[in-house]
Protein backbone atom coordinates (compact mmCIF):
# COMPACT_ATOMS: atom_id res chain seq x y z
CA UNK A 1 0.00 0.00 0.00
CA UNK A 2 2.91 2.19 0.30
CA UNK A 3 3.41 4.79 -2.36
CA UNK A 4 5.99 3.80 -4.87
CA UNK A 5 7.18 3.51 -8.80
CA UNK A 6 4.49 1.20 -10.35
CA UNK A 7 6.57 -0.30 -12.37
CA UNK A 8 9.11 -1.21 -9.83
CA UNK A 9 6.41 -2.59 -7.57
CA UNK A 10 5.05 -4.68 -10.21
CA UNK A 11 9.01 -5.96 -10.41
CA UNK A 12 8.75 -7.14 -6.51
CA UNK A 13 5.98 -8.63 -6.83
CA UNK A 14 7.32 -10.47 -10.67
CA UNK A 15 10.38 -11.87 -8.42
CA UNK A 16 8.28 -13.32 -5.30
CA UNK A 17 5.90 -15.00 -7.82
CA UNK A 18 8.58 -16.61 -9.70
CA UNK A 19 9.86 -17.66 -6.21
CA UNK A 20 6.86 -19.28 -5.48
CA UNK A 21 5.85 -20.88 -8.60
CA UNK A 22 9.61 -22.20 -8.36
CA UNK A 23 8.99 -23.64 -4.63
CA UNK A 24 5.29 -24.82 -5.17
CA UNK A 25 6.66 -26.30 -8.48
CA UNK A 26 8.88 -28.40 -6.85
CA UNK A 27 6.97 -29.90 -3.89
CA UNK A 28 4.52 -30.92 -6.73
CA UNK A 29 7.60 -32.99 -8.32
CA UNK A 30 8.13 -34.71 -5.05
CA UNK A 31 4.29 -34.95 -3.29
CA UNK A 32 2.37 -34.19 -6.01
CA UNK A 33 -0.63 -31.99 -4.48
CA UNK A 34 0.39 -30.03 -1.72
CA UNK A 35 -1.81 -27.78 0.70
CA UNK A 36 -1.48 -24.45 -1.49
CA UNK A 37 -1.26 -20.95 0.78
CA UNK A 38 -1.63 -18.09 -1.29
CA UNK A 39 -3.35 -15.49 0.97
CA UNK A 40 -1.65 -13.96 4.25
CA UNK A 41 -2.46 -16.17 7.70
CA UNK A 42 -4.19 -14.22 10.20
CA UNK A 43 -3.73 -17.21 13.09
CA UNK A 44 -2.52 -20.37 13.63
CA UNK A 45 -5.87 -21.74 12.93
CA UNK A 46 -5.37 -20.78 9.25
CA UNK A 47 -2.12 -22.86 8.59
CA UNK A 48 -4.88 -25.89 9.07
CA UNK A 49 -5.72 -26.36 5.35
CA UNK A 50 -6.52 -29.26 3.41
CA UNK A 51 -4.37 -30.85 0.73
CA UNK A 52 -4.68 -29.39 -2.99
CA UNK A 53 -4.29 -31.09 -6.04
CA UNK A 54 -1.44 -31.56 -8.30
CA UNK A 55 -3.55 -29.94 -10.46
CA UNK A 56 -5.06 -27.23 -8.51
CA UNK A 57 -1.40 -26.36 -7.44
CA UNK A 58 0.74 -26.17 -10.99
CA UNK A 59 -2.50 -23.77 -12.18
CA UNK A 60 -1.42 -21.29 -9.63
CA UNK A 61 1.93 -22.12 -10.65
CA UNK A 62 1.56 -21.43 -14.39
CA UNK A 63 -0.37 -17.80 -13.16
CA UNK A 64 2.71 -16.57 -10.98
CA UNK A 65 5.09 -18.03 -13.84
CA UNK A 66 3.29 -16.18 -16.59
CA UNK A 67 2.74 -12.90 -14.36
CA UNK A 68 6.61 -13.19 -13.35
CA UNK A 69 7.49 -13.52 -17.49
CA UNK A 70 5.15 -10.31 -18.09
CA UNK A 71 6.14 -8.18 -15.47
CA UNK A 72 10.14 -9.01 -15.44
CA UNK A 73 12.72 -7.28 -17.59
CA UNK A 74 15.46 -8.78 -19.48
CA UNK A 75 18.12 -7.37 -16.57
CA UNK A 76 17.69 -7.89 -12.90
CA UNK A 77 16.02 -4.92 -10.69
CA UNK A 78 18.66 -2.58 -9.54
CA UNK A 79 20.76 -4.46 -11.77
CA UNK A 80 22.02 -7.18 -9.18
CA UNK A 81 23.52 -10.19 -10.78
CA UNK A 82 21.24 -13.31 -9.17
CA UNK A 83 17.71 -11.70 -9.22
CA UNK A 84 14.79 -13.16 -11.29
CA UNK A 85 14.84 -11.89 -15.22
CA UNK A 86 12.04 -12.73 -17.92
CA UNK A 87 14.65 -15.05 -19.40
CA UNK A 88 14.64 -16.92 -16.11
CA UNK A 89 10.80 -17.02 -16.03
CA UNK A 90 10.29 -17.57 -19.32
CA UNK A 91 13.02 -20.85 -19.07
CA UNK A 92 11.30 -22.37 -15.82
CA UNK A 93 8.01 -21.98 -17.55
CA UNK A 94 9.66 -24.45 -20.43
CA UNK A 95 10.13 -26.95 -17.26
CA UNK A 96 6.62 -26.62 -15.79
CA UNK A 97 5.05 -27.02 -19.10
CA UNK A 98 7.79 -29.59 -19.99
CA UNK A 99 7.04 -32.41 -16.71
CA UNK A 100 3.54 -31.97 -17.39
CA UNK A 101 4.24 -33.05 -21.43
CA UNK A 102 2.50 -30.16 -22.80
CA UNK A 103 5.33 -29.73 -25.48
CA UNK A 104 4.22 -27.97 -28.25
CA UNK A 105 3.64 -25.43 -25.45
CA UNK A 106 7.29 -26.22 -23.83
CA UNK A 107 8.97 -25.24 -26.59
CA UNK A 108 6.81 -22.10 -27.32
CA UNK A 109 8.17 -21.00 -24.36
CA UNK A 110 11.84 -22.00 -24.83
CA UNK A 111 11.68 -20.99 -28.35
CA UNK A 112 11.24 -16.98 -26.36
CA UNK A 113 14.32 -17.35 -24.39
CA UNK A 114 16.13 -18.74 -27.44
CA UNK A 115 15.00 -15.69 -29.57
CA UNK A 116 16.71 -13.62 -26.89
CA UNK A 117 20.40 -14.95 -28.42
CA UNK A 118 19.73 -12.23 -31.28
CA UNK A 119 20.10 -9.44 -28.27
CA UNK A 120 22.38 -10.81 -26.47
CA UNK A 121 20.60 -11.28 -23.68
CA UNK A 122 21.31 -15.01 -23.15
CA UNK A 123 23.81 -17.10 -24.22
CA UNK A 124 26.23 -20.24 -24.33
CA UNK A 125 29.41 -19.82 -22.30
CA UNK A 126 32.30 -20.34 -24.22
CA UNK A 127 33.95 -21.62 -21.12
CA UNK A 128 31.68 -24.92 -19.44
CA UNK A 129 33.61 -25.48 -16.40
CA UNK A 130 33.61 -22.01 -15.19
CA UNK A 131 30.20 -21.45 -14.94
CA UNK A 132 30.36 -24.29 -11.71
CA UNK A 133 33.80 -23.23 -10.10
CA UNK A 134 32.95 -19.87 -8.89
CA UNK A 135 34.80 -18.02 -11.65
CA UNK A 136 32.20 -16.71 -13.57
CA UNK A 137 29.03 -15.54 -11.70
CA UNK A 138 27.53 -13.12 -14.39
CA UNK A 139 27.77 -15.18 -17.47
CA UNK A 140 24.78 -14.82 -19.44
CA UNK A 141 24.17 -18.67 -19.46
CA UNK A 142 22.98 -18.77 -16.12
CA UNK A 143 19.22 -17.85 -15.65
CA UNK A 144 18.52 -18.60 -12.06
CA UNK A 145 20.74 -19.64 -9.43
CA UNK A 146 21.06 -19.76 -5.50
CA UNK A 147 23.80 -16.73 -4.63
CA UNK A 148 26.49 -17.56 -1.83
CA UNK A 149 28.84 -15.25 -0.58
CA UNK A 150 32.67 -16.54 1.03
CA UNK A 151 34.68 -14.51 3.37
CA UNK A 152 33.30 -15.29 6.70
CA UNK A 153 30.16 -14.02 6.41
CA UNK A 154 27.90 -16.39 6.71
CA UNK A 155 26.68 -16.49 3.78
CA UNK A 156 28.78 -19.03 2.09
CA UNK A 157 28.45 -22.60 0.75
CA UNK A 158 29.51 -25.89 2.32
CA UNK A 159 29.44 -27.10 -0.89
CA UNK A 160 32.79 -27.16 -2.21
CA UNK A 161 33.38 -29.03 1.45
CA UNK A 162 31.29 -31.49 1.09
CA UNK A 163 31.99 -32.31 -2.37
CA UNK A 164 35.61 -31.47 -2.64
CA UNK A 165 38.12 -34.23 -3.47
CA UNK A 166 40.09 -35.35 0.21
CA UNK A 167 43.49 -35.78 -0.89
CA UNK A 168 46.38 -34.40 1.06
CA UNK A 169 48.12 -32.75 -2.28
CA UNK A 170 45.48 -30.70 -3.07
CA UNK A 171 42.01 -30.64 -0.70
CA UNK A 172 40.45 -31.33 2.82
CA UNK A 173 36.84 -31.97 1.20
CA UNK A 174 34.98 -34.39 2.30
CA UNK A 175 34.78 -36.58 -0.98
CA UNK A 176 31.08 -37.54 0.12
CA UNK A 177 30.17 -37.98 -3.78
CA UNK A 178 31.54 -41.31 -5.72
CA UNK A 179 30.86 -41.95 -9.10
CA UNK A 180 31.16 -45.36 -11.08
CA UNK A 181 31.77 -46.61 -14.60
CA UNK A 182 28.44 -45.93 -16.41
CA UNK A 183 28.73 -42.20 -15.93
CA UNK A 184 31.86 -41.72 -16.93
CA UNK A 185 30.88 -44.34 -20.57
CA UNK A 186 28.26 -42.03 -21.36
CA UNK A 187 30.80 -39.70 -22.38
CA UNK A 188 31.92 -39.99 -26.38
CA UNK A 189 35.06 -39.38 -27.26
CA UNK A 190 36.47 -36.46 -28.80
CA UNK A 191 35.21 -36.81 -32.29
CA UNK A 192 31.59 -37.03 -31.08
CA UNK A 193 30.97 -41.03 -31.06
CA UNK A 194 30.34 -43.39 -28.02
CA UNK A 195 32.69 -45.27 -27.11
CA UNK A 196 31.77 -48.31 -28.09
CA UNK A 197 31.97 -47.10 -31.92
CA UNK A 198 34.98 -44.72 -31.73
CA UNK A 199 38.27 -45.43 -33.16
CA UNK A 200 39.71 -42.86 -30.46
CA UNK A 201 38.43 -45.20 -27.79
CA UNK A 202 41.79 -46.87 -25.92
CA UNK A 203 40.69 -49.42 -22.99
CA UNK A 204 43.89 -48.74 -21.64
CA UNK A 205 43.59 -45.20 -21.80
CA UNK A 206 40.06 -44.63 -21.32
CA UNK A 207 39.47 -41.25 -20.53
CA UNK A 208 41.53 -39.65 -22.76
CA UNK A 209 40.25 -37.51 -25.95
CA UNK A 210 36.91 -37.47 -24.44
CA UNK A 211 34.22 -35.09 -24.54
CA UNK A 212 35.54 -31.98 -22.90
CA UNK A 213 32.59 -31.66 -20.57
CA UNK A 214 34.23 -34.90 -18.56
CA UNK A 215 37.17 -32.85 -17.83
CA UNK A 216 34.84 -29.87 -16.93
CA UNK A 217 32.18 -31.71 -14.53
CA UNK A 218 34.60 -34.38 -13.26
CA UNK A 219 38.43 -34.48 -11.78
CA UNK A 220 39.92 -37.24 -13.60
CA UNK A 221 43.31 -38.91 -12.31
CA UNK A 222 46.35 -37.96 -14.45
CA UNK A 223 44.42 -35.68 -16.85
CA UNK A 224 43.03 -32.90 -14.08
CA UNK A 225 44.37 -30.55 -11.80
CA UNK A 226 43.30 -29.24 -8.41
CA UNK A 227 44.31 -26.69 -6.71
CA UNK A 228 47.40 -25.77 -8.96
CA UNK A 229 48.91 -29.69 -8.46
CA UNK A 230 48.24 -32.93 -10.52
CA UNK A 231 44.54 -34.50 -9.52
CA UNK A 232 45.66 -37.74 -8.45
CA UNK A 233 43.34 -39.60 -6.39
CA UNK A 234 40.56 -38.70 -3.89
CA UNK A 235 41.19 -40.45 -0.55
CA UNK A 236 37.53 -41.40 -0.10
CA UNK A 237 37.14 -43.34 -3.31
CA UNK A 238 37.94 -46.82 -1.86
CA UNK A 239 34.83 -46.64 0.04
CA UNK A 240 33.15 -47.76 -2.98
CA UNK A 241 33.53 -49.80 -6.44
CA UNK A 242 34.59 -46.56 -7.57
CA UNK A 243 37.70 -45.37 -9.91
CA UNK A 244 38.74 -42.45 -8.24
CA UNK A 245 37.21 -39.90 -10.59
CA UNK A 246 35.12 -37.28 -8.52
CA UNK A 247 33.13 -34.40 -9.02
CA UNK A 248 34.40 -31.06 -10.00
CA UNK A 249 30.88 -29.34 -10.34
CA UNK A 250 30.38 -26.67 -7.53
CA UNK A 251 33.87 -27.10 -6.10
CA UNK A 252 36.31 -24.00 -5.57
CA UNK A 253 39.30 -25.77 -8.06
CA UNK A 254 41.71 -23.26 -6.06
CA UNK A 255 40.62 -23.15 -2.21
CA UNK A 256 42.99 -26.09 -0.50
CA UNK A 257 41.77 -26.16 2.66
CA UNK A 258 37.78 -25.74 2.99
CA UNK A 259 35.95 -24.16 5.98
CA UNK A 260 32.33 -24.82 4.67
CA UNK A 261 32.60 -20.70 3.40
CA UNK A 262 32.52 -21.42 -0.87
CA UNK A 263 31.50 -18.87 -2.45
CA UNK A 264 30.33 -21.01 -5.87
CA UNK A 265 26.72 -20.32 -6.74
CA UNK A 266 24.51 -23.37 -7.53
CA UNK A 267 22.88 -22.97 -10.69
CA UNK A 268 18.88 -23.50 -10.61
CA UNK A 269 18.57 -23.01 -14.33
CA UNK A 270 21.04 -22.18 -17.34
CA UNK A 271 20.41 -21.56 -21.38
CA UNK A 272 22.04 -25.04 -21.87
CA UNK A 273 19.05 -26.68 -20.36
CA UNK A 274 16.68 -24.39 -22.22
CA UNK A 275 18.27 -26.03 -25.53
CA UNK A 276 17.74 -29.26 -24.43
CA UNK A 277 14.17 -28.66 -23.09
CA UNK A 278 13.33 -27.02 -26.47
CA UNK A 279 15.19 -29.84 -28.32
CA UNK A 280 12.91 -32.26 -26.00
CA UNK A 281 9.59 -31.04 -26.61
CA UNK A 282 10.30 -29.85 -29.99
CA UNK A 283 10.83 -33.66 -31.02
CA UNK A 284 8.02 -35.20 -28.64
CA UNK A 285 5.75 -32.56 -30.80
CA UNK A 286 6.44 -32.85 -34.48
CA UNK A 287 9.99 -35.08 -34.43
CA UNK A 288 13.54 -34.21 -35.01
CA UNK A 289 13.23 -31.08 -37.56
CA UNK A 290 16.28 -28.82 -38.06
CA UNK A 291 15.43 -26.70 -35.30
CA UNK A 292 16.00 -29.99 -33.11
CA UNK A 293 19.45 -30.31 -34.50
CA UNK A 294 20.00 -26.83 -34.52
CA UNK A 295 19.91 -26.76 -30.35
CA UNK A 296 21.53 -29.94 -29.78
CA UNK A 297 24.36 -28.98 -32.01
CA UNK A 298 24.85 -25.82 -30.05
CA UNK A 299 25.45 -27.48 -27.19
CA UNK A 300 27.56 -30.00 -28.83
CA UNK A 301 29.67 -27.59 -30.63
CA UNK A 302 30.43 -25.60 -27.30
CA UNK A 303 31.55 -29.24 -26.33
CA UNK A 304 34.05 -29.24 -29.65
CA UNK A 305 32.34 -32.08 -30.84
CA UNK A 306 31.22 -32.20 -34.51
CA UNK A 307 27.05 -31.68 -35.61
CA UNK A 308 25.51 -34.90 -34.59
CA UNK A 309 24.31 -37.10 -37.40
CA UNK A 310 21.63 -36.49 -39.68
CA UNK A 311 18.63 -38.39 -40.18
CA UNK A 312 17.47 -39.56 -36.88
CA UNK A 313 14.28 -41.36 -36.57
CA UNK A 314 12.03 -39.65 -33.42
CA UNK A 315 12.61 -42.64 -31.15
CA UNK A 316 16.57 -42.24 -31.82
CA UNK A 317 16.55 -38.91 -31.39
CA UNK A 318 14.40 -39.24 -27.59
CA UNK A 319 17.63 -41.51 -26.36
CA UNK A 320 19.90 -39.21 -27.98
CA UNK A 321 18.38 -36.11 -26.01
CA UNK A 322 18.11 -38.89 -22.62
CA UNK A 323 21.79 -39.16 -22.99
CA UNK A 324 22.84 -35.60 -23.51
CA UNK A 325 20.65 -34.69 -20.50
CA UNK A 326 22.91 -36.84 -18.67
CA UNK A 327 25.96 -35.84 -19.17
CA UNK A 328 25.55 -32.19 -19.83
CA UNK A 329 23.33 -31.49 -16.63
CA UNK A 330 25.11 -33.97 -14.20
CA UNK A 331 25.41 -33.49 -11.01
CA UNK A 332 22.93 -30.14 -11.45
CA UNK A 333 19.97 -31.40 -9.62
CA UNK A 334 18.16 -32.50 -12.70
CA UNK A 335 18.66 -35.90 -13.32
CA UNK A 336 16.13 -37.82 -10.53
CA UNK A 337 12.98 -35.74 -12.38
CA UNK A 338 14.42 -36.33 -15.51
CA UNK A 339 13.80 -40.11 -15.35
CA UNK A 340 10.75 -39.93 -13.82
């Protein structure tokens, strides 16, 4: 009620809806329908309220995503890096409309954010591993993601503790994430084939001239570095059937000794997921055109791997897409809702 710029008001209340379509969107992921509060709570007696549908819920959901897309400009208010944009709304609206398999209307909505290349207003980084190492915040990749702050402050991340390879060299992280050997095969080689069809492929030598995004989402023994020194081995990977290779993802590559203070922000939603939502529903609506390629092949290129091959029926192309979802988003958050 206070008196204020209209326009700026109708920004506050653009970033609290996308906040809550993006909460009340995931509890219906996990629960389904979920009791849905939408109007202030006078008393306790209030906070009593029956269950809602799935369905009840994501239709609130889709009216604060599409009020949030409307009312949001293409830079943050005040211009601070990590608030809410119409490129963020516009890509979580792809998601909503994507889980619920509404895809000619999925990739409507990606097919807005995608326009926005032409302006500059989103784009692919040109570096992959730095938008999950803490070295570049601002990118125009990244649509949405949770902000932390090192330095003692407390707002950091225990994050890059946590997840951070233990190995006396180079880290005190906790190693609590092991990966085994299907990850890692999912992975084609440098010339853009699996590795069951590449000539590049050495069983000896396995993870060499790989897809670069191995290198960027994973330290990998004798090929990575960490902290300035030689990756080697993390400590913790004998706990499991596991061959030493360990996440990279949200880990400070140069911070030796971690004090649960990162300062790497985990990323809710990025342009490279928007391709591969559009790509998605695009194919699941009218099969693999050229605009289907067209995506995919952005992504791929920014891997240096070569334009996929031509001519894909639709069911090849929906385990193609499966498999690029893998590897591109892992260890992003994605995955569990993906298979489901």
């Amino acid at each position: 009620s206070i008196p204020m710029d209209a326009r700026l008001k109708e920004g506050y209340k653009a970033e609290v809806r996308f906040l809550r379509a993006l909460v009340y969107f995931d509890l219906t992921n996990h629960y389904g329908g979920v009791p849905l509060i939408v109007n202030p709570i006078a008393k306790r007696e209030d906070a009593k309220v029956p269950r809602n549908t799935k369905e009840e819920v994501l239709a609130v959901v889709m009216e604060d995503i599409d009020f949030a897309a409307d009312n949001l400009g293409v830079s943050p208010l005040s211009d601070q890096i990590g608030r809410p944009t119409k490129q963020s709304a516009l890509g979580l609206k792809t998601r909503i409309l994507l889980y619920q398999q509404k895809w000619a209307e999925a990739a409507a909505a990606a097919n807005l954010v995608i326009a926005m290349e032409s302006t500059g207003d989103v784009q692919l980084s040109s570096n992959y591993a730095s938008l999950f190492n803490g070295t570049n915040k601002a990118d125009k990749e990244i649509l949405f993601d949770i902000q932390f702050k090192g330095g003692a402050v407390g707002e950091g991340s225990n994050f890059t503790t946590f997840y951070g390879p233990n190995n006396v060299a180079t880290g005190a992280g906790y190693g609590s994430i092991t990966y085994m050997e299907p990850m890692f095969d999912a992975f084609p080689m440098s010339d853009g084939l699996p590795i069951t069809t590449s000539p590049l492929y050495d069983p000896n030598n396995p993870y060499a001239n790989r897809d670069s995004r191995l290198y960027g989402s994973f330290y990998v023994p004798g090929i990575s570095t960490h902290a300035g020194q030689p990756y080697t081995v993390n400590n913790y990977g004998g706990q499991l059937p596991s061959i030493g290779i360990h996440t990279k993802k949200w880990v400070g590559e140069f911070v030796p000794n971690y004090n649960e203070d990162g300062d790497v922000n985990f990323i809710i939603l990025r342009y490279g997921d928007v391709l591969l939502m559009y790509a998605e529903a695009q194919n699941e609506a009218v099969g693999p055109d050229a605009s289907v390629y067209s995506a995919l092949n952005k992504i791929r290129n920014r891997a240096e791997l070569p334009n996929i091959q031509s001519g894909m029926t639709q069911v090849q192309m929906t385990n193609f897409i499966r498999n690029e979802r893998k590897i591109e988003l892992s260890q992003e958050g994605l995955r569990f809702l993906d298979l489901i």
